[in-house]
């Protein structure tokens, strides 16, 4: 069965080792399962029988939009679909969003902790509104993050719900099943809303609860995600297939829903 992984990361070869070491140092006992390079990602995809990976970039500085777009253009292929990124303080953000859309990218990735903003900060509304107009999806990191304090609420499901209510037409992708380690809030506030739930770093911890959430949300709006190199793609697919979903629903989660967002 064909598969699209909607949540992966990689870095340019010249900085990958340094970037991964820095991220691991900030993540305590959490260790990467891959190299963080494009070559490593493609090897992982081959092992897991994954056809396409969405590569999520994160602009951690306001001046990185051009460099990220240039790198996305360089690595884009029939197997790697990058999501570019802007920083909340990127000068002229609408211009960059227009460039992303004109170049044919399907969406952007935003991470409230690494980019220092709250998901429902009104200052971000112009970005969300532009993404609605341009047809760009927005993939948010949702919930807690291993590298930040458990009191950090910038990406919690309540904030995600505020954006859902204000921008019902936004193609919003709530990673980590709507809120990593805040799944009770996700079940209360996110499940059943018109957003996409993505499975990364959640299936291993949720177990059978993941199947309940998927069925309650509706399999038309669930995406496979691994968060490679922080988890193995092969393991994520195996766990998804063990949840007792029927073949039609698995097909939607593994391919159809993602293909629709990517305009395949």
PDB file of C-alpha atoms in Angstrom:
ATOM      1  CA  UNK A   1       0.000   0.000   0.000  1.00  0.00           C
ATOM      2  CA  UNK A   2       1.408   3.409  -0.982  1.00  0.00           C
ATOM      3  CA  UNK A   3       2.171   5.819   1.854  1.00  0.00           C
ATOM      4  CA  UNK A   4       2.897   9.493   2.455  1.00  0.00           C
ATOM      5  CA  UNK A   5       4.615  10.562   5.677  1.00  0.00           C
ATOM      6  CA  UNK A   6       3.343  14.064   6.402  1.00  0.00           C
ATOM      7  CA  UNK A   7       5.894  14.989   9.077  1.00  0.00           C
ATOM      8  CA  UNK A   8       9.654  14.616   8.630  1.00  0.00           C
ATOM      9  CA  UNK A   9      12.707  16.824   9.128  1.00  0.00           C
ATOM     10  CA  UNK A  10      16.134  17.088   7.565  1.00  0.00           C
ATOM     11  CA  UNK A  11      18.934  19.609   7.255  1.00  0.00           C
ATOM     12  CA  UNK A  12      21.514  20.509   4.613  1.00  0.00           C
ATOM     13  CA  UNK A  13      24.408  18.045   4.711  1.00  0.00           C
ATOM     14  CA  UNK A  14      26.892  20.655   5.897  1.00  0.00           C
ATOM     15  CA  UNK A  15      24.954  21.431   9.071  1.00  0.00           C
ATOM     16  CA  UNK A  16      22.983  18.232   9.726  1.00  0.00           C
ATOM     17  CA  UNK A  17      25.360  16.670  12.254  1.00  0.00           C
ATOM     18  CA  UNK A  18      25.753  19.920  14.184  1.00  0.00           C
ATOM     19  CA  UNK A  19      22.024  20.655  14.135  1.00  0.00           C
ATOM     20  CA  UNK A  20      21.089  17.169  15.307  1.00  0.00           C
ATOM     21  CA  UNK A  21      23.637  17.294  18.128  1.00  0.00           C
ATOM     22  CA  UNK A  22      22.230  20.615  19.306  1.00  0.00           C
ATOM     23  CA  UNK A  23      18.656  19.349  19.216  1.00  0.00           C
ATOM     24  CA  UNK A  24      19.556  16.140  21.049  1.00  0.00           C
ATOM     25  CA  UNK A  25      21.362  18.124  23.741  1.00  0.00           C
ATOM     26  CA  UNK A  26      18.190  20.133  24.359  1.00  0.00           C
ATOM     27  CA  UNK A  27      15.981  17.040  24.433  1.00  0.00           C
ATOM     28  CA  UNK A  28      17.312  15.203  27.466  1.00  0.00           C
ATOM     29  CA  UNK A  29      17.141  11.453  27.060  1.00  0.00           C
ATOM     30  CA  UNK A  30      15.345  11.691  23.711  1.00  0.00           C
ATOM     31  CA  UNK A  31      17.680  10.474  20.977  1.00  0.00           C
ATOM     32  CA  UNK A  32      17.253  10.676  17.221  1.00  0.00           C
ATOM     33  CA  UNK A  33      16.596   7.536  15.220  1.00  0.00           C
ATOM     34  CA  UNK A  34      18.058   8.910  11.996  1.00  0.00           C
ATOM     35  CA  UNK A  35      20.800  11.138  10.637  1.00  0.00           C
ATOM     36  CA  UNK A  36      18.730  14.199   9.766  1.00  0.00           C
ATOM     37  CA  UNK A  37      20.016  14.245   6.174  1.00  0.00           C
ATOM     38  CA  UNK A  38      18.091  13.891   2.923  1.00  0.00           C
ATOM     39  CA  UNK A  39      20.078  10.763   2.135  1.00  0.00           C
ATOM     40  CA  UNK A  40      19.114   9.280   5.496  1.00  0.00           C
ATOM     41  CA  UNK A  41      15.476  10.201   4.988  1.00  0.00           C
ATOM     42  CA  UNK A  42      15.345   8.524   1.576  1.00  0.00           C
ATOM     43  CA  UNK A  43      16.957   5.384   2.999  1.00  0.00           C
ATOM     44  CA  UNK A  44      14.364   5.324   5.788  1.00  0.00           C
ATOM     45  CA  UNK A  45      11.575   5.752   3.249  1.00  0.00           C
ATOM     46  CA  UNK A  46      12.872   2.845   1.196  1.00  0.00           C
ATOM     47  CA  UNK A  47      12.951   0.651   4.290  1.00  0.00           C
ATOM     48  CA  UNK A  48       9.387   1.597   5.251  1.00  0.00           C
ATOM     49  CA  UNK A  49       7.951   1.501   1.696  1.00  0.00           C
ATOM     50  CA  UNK A  50       7.046   5.190   1.873  1.00  0.00           C
ATOM     51  CA  UNK A  51       6.601   6.915  -1.482  1.00  0.00           C
ATOM     52  CA  UNK A  52       6.639  10.558  -0.385  1.00  0.00           C
ATOM     53  CA  UNK A  53       7.715  12.479   2.719  1.00  0.00           C
ATOM     54  CA  UNK A  54       6.624  15.990   3.592  1.00  0.00           C
ATOM     55  CA  UNK A  55       9.724  17.722   4.899  1.00  0.00           C
ATOM     56  CA  UNK A  56       8.856  20.342   7.514  1.00  0.00           C
ATOM     57  CA  UNK A  57      11.221  23.298   7.799  1.00  0.00           C
ATOM     58  CA  UNK A  58      11.228  25.813  10.646  1.00  0.00           C
ATOM     59  CA  UNK A  59      12.439  29.400  10.290  1.00  0.00           C
ATOM     60  CA  UNK A  60      14.011  30.131  13.658  1.00  0.00           C
ATOM     61  CA  UNK A  61      15.133  33.628  12.599  1.00  0.00           C
ATOM     62  CA  UNK A  62      13.289  36.370  10.690  1.00  0.00           C
ATOM     63  CA  UNK A  63      15.845  36.453   7.864  1.00  0.00           C
ATOM     64  CA  UNK A  64      15.719  32.732   7.016  1.00  0.00           C
ATOM     65  CA  UNK A  65      12.755  32.701   4.608  1.00  0.00           C
ATOM     66  CA  UNK A  66      14.872  33.085   1.460  1.00  0.00           C
ATOM     67  CA  UNK A  67      17.456  30.506   2.497  1.00  0.00           C
ATOM     68  CA  UNK A  68      14.721  28.023   3.391  1.00  0.00           C
ATOM     69  CA  UNK A  69      12.908  28.598   0.102  1.00  0.00           C
ATOM     70  CA  UNK A  70      16.143  28.150  -1.862  1.00  0.00           C
ATOM     71  CA  UNK A  71      16.871  24.879  -0.031  1.00  0.00           C
ATOM     72  CA  UNK A  72      13.306  23.646  -0.532  1.00  0.00           C
ATOM     73  CA  UNK A  73      13.661  24.319  -4.252  1.00  0.00           C
ATOM     74  CA  UNK A  74      16.955  22.401  -4.305  1.00  0.00           C
ATOM     75  CA  UNK A  75      15.745  19.269  -2.514  1.00  0.00           C
ATOM     76  CA  UNK A  76      12.216  19.059  -3.881  1.00  0.00           C
ATOM     77  CA  UNK A  77      11.608  15.859  -5.832  1.00  0.00           C
ATOM     78  CA  UNK A  78       8.958  13.280  -6.608  1.00  0.00           C
ATOM     79  CA  UNK A  79       9.731  11.763  -3.187  1.00  0.00           C
ATOM     80  CA  UNK A  80      10.339  14.839  -0.997  1.00  0.00           C
ATOM     81  CA  UNK A  81       7.690  17.560  -0.675  1.00  0.00           C
ATOM     82  CA  UNK A  82       9.030  20.418   1.450  1.00  0.00           C
ATOM     83  CA  UNK A  83       6.898  22.768   3.499  1.00  0.00           C
ATOM     84  CA  UNK A  84       8.745  26.112   3.690  1.00  0.00           C
ATOM     85  CA  UNK A  85       8.479  28.328   6.738  1.00  0.00           C
ATOM     86  CA  UNK A  86       8.427  31.957   7.754  1.00  0.00           C
ATOM     87  CA  UNK A  87       9.227  33.445  11.142  1.00  0.00           C
ATOM     88  CA  UNK A  88       6.582  35.547  12.936  1.00  0.00           C
ATOM     89  CA  UNK A  89       8.900  38.544  12.493  1.00  0.00           C
ATOM     90  CA  UNK A  90       9.898  37.872   8.898  1.00  0.00           C
ATOM     91  CA  UNK A  91       9.772  41.192   7.011  1.00  0.00           C
ATOM     92  CA  UNK A  92       6.901  41.307   4.499  1.00  0.00           C
ATOM     93  CA  UNK A  93       5.560  37.837   5.351  1.00  0.00           C
ATOM     94  CA  UNK A  94       2.743  38.043   2.810  1.00  0.00           C
ATOM     95  CA  UNK A  95       5.263  38.430   0.009  1.00  0.00           C
ATOM     96  CA  UNK A  96       6.974  35.211   1.087  1.00  0.00           C
ATOM     97  CA  UNK A  97       3.700  33.334   1.391  1.00  0.00           C
ATOM     98  CA  UNK A  98       2.832  34.425  -2.130  1.00  0.00           C
ATOM     99  CA  UNK A  99       6.232  33.186  -3.342  1.00  0.00           C
ATOM    100  CA  UNK A 100       5.630  29.805  -1.670  1.00  0.00           C
ATOM    101  CA  UNK A 101       2.217  29.500  -3.310  1.00  0.00           C
ATOM    102  CA  UNK A 102       3.491  30.606  -6.727  1.00  0.00           C
ATOM    103  CA  UNK A 103       6.252  27.995  -6.508  1.00  0.00           C
ATOM    104  CA  UNK A 104       3.608  25.325  -5.989  1.00  0.00           C
ATOM    105  CA  UNK A 105       4.250  24.474  -2.345  1.00  0.00           C
ATOM    106  CA  UNK A 106       1.194  23.082  -0.596  1.00  0.00           C
ATOM    107  CA  UNK A 107       1.764  24.533   2.853  1.00  0.00           C
ATOM    108  CA  UNK A 108       4.035  25.878   5.575  1.00  0.00           C
ATOM    109  CA  UNK A 109       5.246  24.606   8.940  1.00  0.00           C
ATOM    110  CA  UNK A 110       5.178  26.664  12.141  1.00  0.00           C
ATOM    111  CA  UNK A 111       6.519  25.721  15.586  1.00  0.00           C
ATOM    112  CA  UNK A 112       5.439  28.046  18.419  1.00  0.00           C
ATOM    113  CA  UNK A 113       8.282  27.127  20.783  1.00  0.00           C
ATOM    114  CA  UNK A 114      11.185  27.356  18.366  1.00  0.00           C
ATOM    115  CA  UNK A 115       9.695  30.490  16.787  1.00  0.00           C
ATOM    116  CA  UNK A 116       8.555  32.114  20.049  1.00  0.00           C
ATOM    117  CA  UNK A 117       4.880  32.811  19.405  1.00  0.00           C
ATOM    118  CA  UNK A 118       1.535  31.566  20.666  1.00  0.00           C
ATOM    119  CA  UNK A 119      -0.634  29.829  18.077  1.00  0.00           C
ATOM    120  CA  UNK A 120      -3.573  32.161  18.739  1.00  0.00           C
ATOM    121  CA  UNK A 121      -1.547  35.378  18.955  1.00  0.00           C
ATOM    122  CA  UNK A 122      -3.577  37.993  17.023  1.00  0.00           C
ATOM    123  CA  UNK A 123      -0.349  39.132  15.377  1.00  0.00           C
ATOM    124  CA  UNK A 124      -0.385  35.826  13.452  1.00  0.00           C
ATOM    125  CA  UNK A 125      -3.896  36.281  12.086  1.00  0.00           C
ATOM    126  CA  UNK A 126      -2.676  38.091   8.979  1.00  0.00           C
ATOM    127  CA  UNK A 127      -0.552  35.013   8.186  1.00  0.00           C
ATOM    128  CA  UNK A 128      -3.451  32.610   8.676  1.00  0.00           C
ATOM    129  CA  UNK A 129      -5.765  34.789   6.633  1.00  0.00           C
ATOM    130  CA  UNK A 130      -3.253  34.942   3.786  1.00  0.00           C
ATOM    131  CA  UNK A 131      -2.813  31.173   3.882  1.00  0.00           C
ATOM    132  CA  UNK A 132      -6.584  30.781   3.543  1.00  0.00           C
ATOM    133  CA  UNK A 133      -6.616  33.066   0.506  1.00  0.00           C
ATOM    134  CA  UNK A 134      -3.590  31.385  -1.096  1.00  0.00           C
ATOM    135  CA  UNK A 135      -4.755  27.847  -0.370  1.00  0.00           C
ATOM    136  CA  UNK A 136      -1.709  27.081   1.757  1.00  0.00           C
ATOM    137  CA  UNK A 137      -2.022  24.503   4.513  1.00  0.00           C
ATOM    138  CA  UNK A 138      -0.524  25.328   7.910  1.00  0.00           C
ATOM    139  CA  UNK A 139       1.077  22.525   9.913  1.00  0.00           C
ATOM    140  CA  UNK A 140       1.466  23.492  13.573  1.00  0.00           C
ATOM    141  CA  UNK A 141       3.480  21.751  16.232  1.00  0.00           C
ATOM    142  CA  UNK A 142       0.734  21.051  18.784  1.00  0.00           C
ATOM    143  CA  UNK A 143       1.024  20.288  22.486  1.00  0.00           C
ATOM    144  CA  UNK A 144       4.119  20.095  24.630  1.00  0.00           C
ATOM    145  CA  UNK A 145       7.662  19.707  23.331  1.00  0.00           C
ATOM    146  CA  UNK A 146      10.391  17.550  24.850  1.00  0.00           C
ATOM    147  CA  UNK A 147      12.894  20.425  24.695  1.00  0.00           C
ATOM    148  CA  UNK A 148      10.680  22.915  26.555  1.00  0.00           C
ATOM    149  CA  UNK A 149       9.057  23.115  29.989  1.00  0.00           C
ATOM    150  CA  UNK A 150       5.711  21.406  30.574  1.00  0.00           C
ATOM    151  CA  UNK A 151       4.336  24.814  31.589  1.00  0.00           C
ATOM    152  CA  UNK A 152       4.869  26.152  28.045  1.00  0.00           C
ATOM    153  CA  UNK A 153       1.337  26.592  26.689  1.00  0.00           C
ATOM    154  CA  UNK A 154       2.084  28.313  23.374  1.00  0.00           C
ATOM    155  CA  UNK A 155       0.964  25.293  21.331  1.00  0.00           C
ATOM    156  CA  UNK A 156      -1.724  23.787  23.535  1.00  0.00           C
ATOM    157  CA  UNK A 157      -5.039  22.565  22.085  1.00  0.00           C
ATOM    158  CA  UNK A 158      -7.003  25.487  23.532  1.00  0.00           C
ATOM    159  CA  UNK A 159      -4.989  27.860  21.369  1.00  0.00           C
ATOM    160  CA  UNK A 160      -5.387  25.607  18.350  1.00  0.00           C
ATOM    161  CA  UNK A 161      -9.153  25.617  18.884  1.00  0.00           C
ATOM    162  CA  UNK A 162      -9.159  29.424  18.969  1.00  0.00           C
ATOM    163  CA  UNK A 163      -7.574  29.484  15.514  1.00  0.00           C
ATOM    164  CA  UNK A 164      -9.979  26.828  14.214  1.00  0.00           C
ATOM    165  CA  UNK A 165     -12.953  28.905  15.356  1.00  0.00           C
ATOM    166  CA  UNK A 166     -11.599  32.121  13.852  1.00  0.00           C
ATOM    167  CA  UNK A 167     -10.369  30.610  10.570  1.00  0.00           C
ATOM    168  CA  UNK A 168     -12.724  27.722   9.733  1.00  0.00           C
ATOM    169  CA  UNK A 169     -11.497  27.633   6.126  1.00  0.00           C
ATOM    170  CA  UNK A 170      -7.820  27.292   7.046  1.00  0.00           C
ATOM    171  CA  UNK A 171      -6.307  23.965   6.012  1.00  0.00           C
ATOM    172  CA  UNK A 172      -4.888  23.377   9.475  1.00  0.00           C
ATOM    173  CA  UNK A 173      -2.792  20.325  10.305  1.00  0.00           C
ATOM    174  CA  UNK A 174      -2.631  19.602  14.036  1.00  0.00           C
ATOM    175  CA  UNK A 175       0.475  17.498  14.493  1.00  0.00           C
ATOM    176  CA  UNK A 176       0.979  14.964  17.284  1.00  0.00           C
ATOM    177  CA  UNK A 177      -2.731  14.063  17.285  1.00  0.00           C
ATOM    178  CA  UNK A 178      -3.674  17.598  18.205  1.00  0.00           C
ATOM    179  CA  UNK A 179      -1.412  18.048  21.221  1.00  0.00           C
ATOM    180  CA  UNK A 180       1.593  16.010  22.297  1.00  0.00           C
ATOM    181  CA  UNK A 181       1.091  14.840  25.892  1.00  0.00           C
ATOM    182  CA  UNK A 182      -2.096  16.926  25.969  1.00  0.00           C
ATOM    183  CA  UNK A 183      -4.278  14.358  24.262  1.00  0.00           C
ATOM    184  CA  UNK A 184      -7.143  14.683  26.744  1.00  0.00           C
ATOM    185  CA  UNK A 185      -7.473  18.329  25.739  1.00  0.00           C
ATOM    186  CA  UNK A 186      -7.189  17.361  22.104  1.00  0.00           C
ATOM    187  CA  UNK A 187     -10.027  14.857  22.455  1.00  0.00           C
ATOM    188  CA  UNK A 188     -12.141  17.543  24.115  1.00  0.00           C
ATOM    189  CA  UNK A 189     -11.353  20.477  21.827  1.00  0.00           C
ATOM    190  CA  UNK A 190      -9.837  19.299  18.535  1.00  0.00           C
ATOM    191  CA  UNK A 191     -11.269  15.876  17.690  1.00  0.00           C
ATOM    192  CA  UNK A 192     -14.291  16.278  15.451  1.00  0.00           C
ATOM    193  CA  UNK A 193     -13.372  19.746  14.188  1.00  0.00           C
ATOM    194  CA  UNK A 194     -12.597  20.436  10.494  1.00  0.00           C
ATOM    195  CA  UNK A 195      -8.818  20.087  10.821  1.00  0.00           C
ATOM    196  CA  UNK A 196      -6.360  17.349   9.970  1.00  0.00           C
ATOM    197  CA  UNK A 197      -4.939  15.284  12.811  1.00  0.00           C
ATOM    198  CA  UNK A 198      -1.432  13.951  12.162  1.00  0.00           C
ATOM    199  CA  UNK A 199      -0.096  10.982  14.084  1.00  0.00           C
ATOM    200  CA  UNK A 200       3.578  11.757  14.776  1.00  0.00           C
ATOM    201  CA  UNK A 201       5.095  10.720  18.134  1.00  0.00           C
ATOM    202  CA  UNK A 202       1.649   9.745  19.384  1.00  0.00           C
ATOM    203  CA  UNK A 203       0.801   6.212  18.284  1.00  0.00           C
ATOM    204  CA  UNK A 204       3.449   4.587  20.465  1.00  0.00           C
ATOM    205  CA  UNK A 205       2.095   6.302  23.588  1.00  0.00           C
ATOM    206  CA  UNK A 206      -1.640   6.353  22.899  1.00  0.00           C
ATOM    207  CA  UNK A 207      -2.025   2.710  21.929  1.00  0.00           C
ATOM    208  CA  UNK A 208      -5.722   1.751  21.422  1.00  0.00           C
ATOM    209  CA  UNK A 209      -6.759   5.294  22.381  1.00  0.00           C
ATOM    210  CA  UNK A 210      -5.310   6.410  19.042  1.00  0.00           C
ATOM    211  CA  UNK A 211      -7.856   4.261  17.206  1.00  0.00           C
ATOM    212  CA  UNK A 212     -10.674   5.770  19.269  1.00  0.00           C
ATOM    213  CA  UNK A 213      -9.487   9.299  18.455  1.00  0.00           C
ATOM    214  CA  UNK A 214      -9.090   8.497  14.765  1.00  0.00           C
ATOM    215  CA  UNK A 215     -12.574   7.025  14.486  1.00  0.00           C
ATOM    216  CA  UNK A 216     -14.123   9.893  16.475  1.00  0.00           C
ATOM    217  CA  UNK A 217     -12.382  12.492  14.322  1.00  0.00           C
ATOM    218  CA  UNK A 218     -13.131  10.772  11.035  1.00  0.00           C
ATOM    219  CA  UNK A 219     -10.606   8.994   8.854  1.00  0.00           C
ATOM    220  CA  UNK A 220     -11.074  11.553   6.055  1.00  0.00           C
ATOM    221  CA  UNK A 221      -9.009  13.997   8.116  1.00  0.00           C
ATOM    222  CA  UNK A 222      -6.165  11.942   9.586  1.00  0.00           C
ATOM    223  CA  UNK A 223      -2.603  11.875   8.239  1.00  0.00           C
ATOM    224  CA  UNK A 224       0.300   9.536   8.846  1.00  0.00           C
ATOM    225  CA  UNK A 225       3.266  11.359  10.370  1.00  0.00           C
ATOM    226  CA  UNK A 226       6.460  10.051  11.937  1.00  0.00           C
ATOM    227  CA  UNK A 227       8.565  13.116  12.895  1.00  0.00           C
ATOM    228  CA  UNK A 228      11.615  11.354  11.447  1.00  0.00           C
ATOM    229  CA  UNK A 229      14.489  11.461  12.459  1.00  0.00           C
ATOM    230  CA  UNK A 230      13.014  11.416  15.981  1.00  0.00           C
ATOM    231  CA  UNK A 231      11.056   8.229  15.279  1.00  0.00           C
ATOM    232  CA  UNK A 232      11.243   5.483  12.691  1.00  0.00           C
ATOM    233  CA  UNK A 233       8.851   5.566   9.774  1.00  0.00           C
ATOM    234  CA  UNK A 234       8.653   1.784   9.634  1.00  0.00           C
ATOM    235  CA  UNK A 235       7.502   1.531  13.255  1.00  0.00           C
ATOM    236  CA  UNK A 236       4.843   4.215  12.799  1.00  0.00           C
ATOM    237  CA  UNK A 237       3.280   2.433   9.846  1.00  0.00           C
ATOM    238  CA  UNK A 238       3.362  -0.888  11.694  1.00  0.00           C
ATOM    239  CA  UNK A 239       1.578   0.587  14.714  1.00  0.00           C
ATOM    240  CA  UNK A 240      -1.027   2.298  12.546  1.00  0.00           C
ATOM    241  CA  UNK A 241      -1.763  -0.987  10.799  1.00  0.00           C
ATOM    242  CA  UNK A 242      -2.151  -2.724  14.181  1.00  0.00           C
ATOM    243  CA  UNK A 243      -4.994  -0.465  15.349  1.00  0.00           C
ATOM    244  CA  UNK A 244      -7.762  -2.504  13.722  1.00  0.00           C
ATOM    245  CA  UNK A 245      -8.721   0.021  11.062  1.00  0.00           C
ATOM    246  CA  UNK A 246     -10.168  -1.386   7.860  1.00  0.00           C
ATOM    247  CA  UNK A 247      -8.297  -1.259   4.560  1.00  0.00           C
ATOM    248  CA  UNK A 248     -10.338   1.656   3.207  1.00  0.00           C
ATOM    249  CA  UNK A 249      -9.596   3.777   6.265  1.00  0.00           C
ATOM    250  CA  UNK A 250      -5.927   2.851   6.218  1.00  0.00           C
ATOM    251  CA  UNK A 251      -5.766   3.887   2.577  1.00  0.00           C
ATOM    252  CA  UNK A 252      -7.153   7.308   3.469  1.00  0.00           C
ATOM    253  CA  UNK A 253      -4.671   7.830   6.303  1.00  0.00           C
ATOM    254  CA  UNK A 254      -1.655   6.472   4.474  1.00  0.00           C
ATOM    255  CA  UNK A 255      -2.270   8.132   1.118  1.00  0.00           C
ATOM    256  CA  UNK A 256      -5.570   9.684   0.037  1.00  0.00           C
ATOM    257  CA  UNK A 257      -5.875  12.501   2.598  1.00  0.00           C
ATOM    258  CA  UNK A 258      -2.257  13.568   2.193  1.00  0.00           C
ATOM    259  CA  UNK A 259      -2.441  13.370  -1.597  1.00  0.00           C
ATOM    260  CA  UNK A 260      -5.428  15.715  -1.539  1.00  0.00           C
ATOM    261  CA  UNK A 261      -3.537  18.277   0.552  1.00  0.00           C
ATOM    262  CA  UNK A 262      -0.485  17.968  -1.694  1.00  0.00           C
ATOM    263  CA  UNK A 263      -2.717  18.368  -4.767  1.00  0.00           C
ATOM    264  CA  UNK A 264      -1.691  15.050  -6.325  1.00  0.00           C
TER     265      UNK A 264
END
